[in-house]
Structure formats: structure tokens, C-alpha cells
Amino acid sequence: MPKARPAWRGTALSEKHVTVTAVICTKNEAATLGEVIEAVKPRVDSVLVVDGHSTDETREIAEGLGAEVQLDNKRGKGAAIRQAIDYLECDIIVFIDADVSHDAADIPKLVEPIVKDEADLVIGCRITGGSDELAGDWGSFARSTGSQIINLIVNWRFRVRLTDIQNGYRAIRTSCAKALPLVENITTIEQEMTIKALKKKYRVMNVPSHEYRRKSGISRISVPRFACRYVWEVIRDAVLS
Ligand SMILES: Nc1nc2c(ncn2[C@@H]2O[C@H](COP(=O)(O)OP(=O)(O)O)[C@@H](O)[C@H]2O)c(=O)[nH]1
Ligand SMILES: [Mg+2]
């Protein structure tokens, strides 16, 4: 069967083919990675898996499905994302998780505003799209409340009205990503990327995207452990400088 043609091809202002690479950061995601790669592949030009030294079959599954695989430097998802940004030369990068919490069918929604030159960073929004992860228990409540407070601070500081600055599901113009002085090693990278893009006056927008509960295994993001880093990062980049 011929490869499905992504919706944005031919819609670019120029006739140039816009190249899109999906980056999937992984750490022991053998149970779900195959499903994510299969869903992502028809919608992008290439897939890069940056793996956190998984001890399961994650890398074998990725290679078997034709993805390029790199090992990260063992410092966390943020460091893995920075490694991908430094390495890639495509026009647009889409970041998507390996746990089937993001709907690959939303990739055109994330990419199109960049192709149409209406945005440089497009973030899937869990407030307008809904989230099965950020509801139902005290940990989720703390995470979503903290996230909303940080959103409000960033909106106030940069006079924007974004609804989700932290979601990892996003597309970014590669030249914009490379211009940002990103330093975070953990998942704080996502809000750091948003804040630094706003600071450099890049155009940031949200589009609704539903977040599903991770299909297998457990999240490695501990709110009590990382909360201080999230707060410090926003103070450092949005308030103090
Ligand atoms: N390369 C790499 N990926 C990671 C690391 N930690 C988590 N990930 C991946 O980052 C994505 C998000 O992690 P997850 O635990 O689901 O966090 P949550 O979605 O914020 O709850 C998943 O695809 C993980 O496999 C790491 O240290 N290195
Ligand atoms: Mg997840």
C-alpha cells in the first residue's frame, strides 16, 4: 500500500517539501512504542527515537520499525530532547511520547500552523482537548493546579493567553528550536522551551489535543520530586530575566 500523504504537503506557501521528523523519547516503553511508531510513521518523513538506556526491547522494536535510534546521555528526557534538536536538520520537529497518551492523528493540527507560517511552536492543549492523566486523584490535582498557576504567570509576563505551556506533545520549527538556549535535563524542558520561545518573540500557539492515560507502565514524573525545579525554572526564565 502506498504511504499516506500528510495533509500539509503542498499546502506550504512555497512549493518546497516541508520535512517533518517525529522524536520519541523512550525509557522502557517496549509495551507501547510499536503502536506509537506505526501511528506516527504515515504522518511524518522520519522517526528518531532517543532512548534512555532501556533495559527492555525498546530499541529493537524501534529499529525493527525503521526508526533511527540514539542513546541519550542518561541525564533525563530534557537532555534527550536537546540532543535531538542539536542533531536534526529537518524543517519541523514533532515531539510525541511513547506511552500512547498522545493521538498521532493530531500531528497535522500541530504542524500546519508552522507550515502556513502562522506559528513557530504549536503545543497540544490538554485543557481544551481534555486529559485522562490530569484528573481523578490528589497527585493529578496537584500537577494540574501547579501547571495552571505556571501558565498564568507566563501569560501575565509575556501578555499572551496560552492554555497549556507544559505539554510534551508539540511541533516546533527546527530553526526556532536550535535558537533557544535550552539547559534543562528533565521534563522542565517543555515549559523552558515555551518560555524561551516567547522571550525571543517566536509565535507560540495551542491547539486542542486529548491526553489519554498512559497505556502501560507508570509515569516517571514525580510531582513532589520535580515541583521545586518547575517553580525555579519559571522564576529564573520568566520572572528574573
Ligand atoms: N530518552 C529518555 N526518555 C525518557 C526518560 N524518562 C522518560 N522518558 C520518556 O519520556 C516520555 C514521557 O515520560 P512519562 O513517564 O510518560 O511522563 P509523563 O507523561 O509526564 O507522565 C515517555 O515516552 C518516556 O519513555 C529519560 O530519562 N530518557
Ligand atoms: Mg506519559
CSV table of C-alpha atoms and ligand atoms in Angstrom, one decimal, residues 29 97-102 133 143 211-214 218-221, ligand 2:
chain,number,residue,atom,x,y,z
A,29,GLU,CA,8.5,1.5,26.6
A,97,ASP,CA,5.6,10.4,24.0
A,98,ALA,CA,6.0,6.6,23.7
A,99,ASP,CA,3.1,5.6,26.0
A,100,VAL,CA,0.2,6.2,23.6
A,101,SER,CA,-1.0,9.1,25.7
A,102,HIS,CA,-0.9,11.4,22.6
A,133,GLU,CA,-4.0,11.8,33.1
A,143,ARG,CA,0.1,18.6,38.9
A,211,GLU,CA,-4.2,13.3,26.5
A,212,TYR,CA,-5.0,9.6,27.2
A,213,ARG,CA,-3.9,7.7,30.3
A,214,ARG,CA,-0.6,6.0,29.6
A,218,ILE,CA,3.9,4.1,35.2
A,219,SER,CA,4.9,7.7,34.7
A,220,ARG,CA,8.4,8.6,35.8
A,221,ILE,CA,7.4,12.2,36.6
B,2,MG,MG,3.2,9.9,29.8
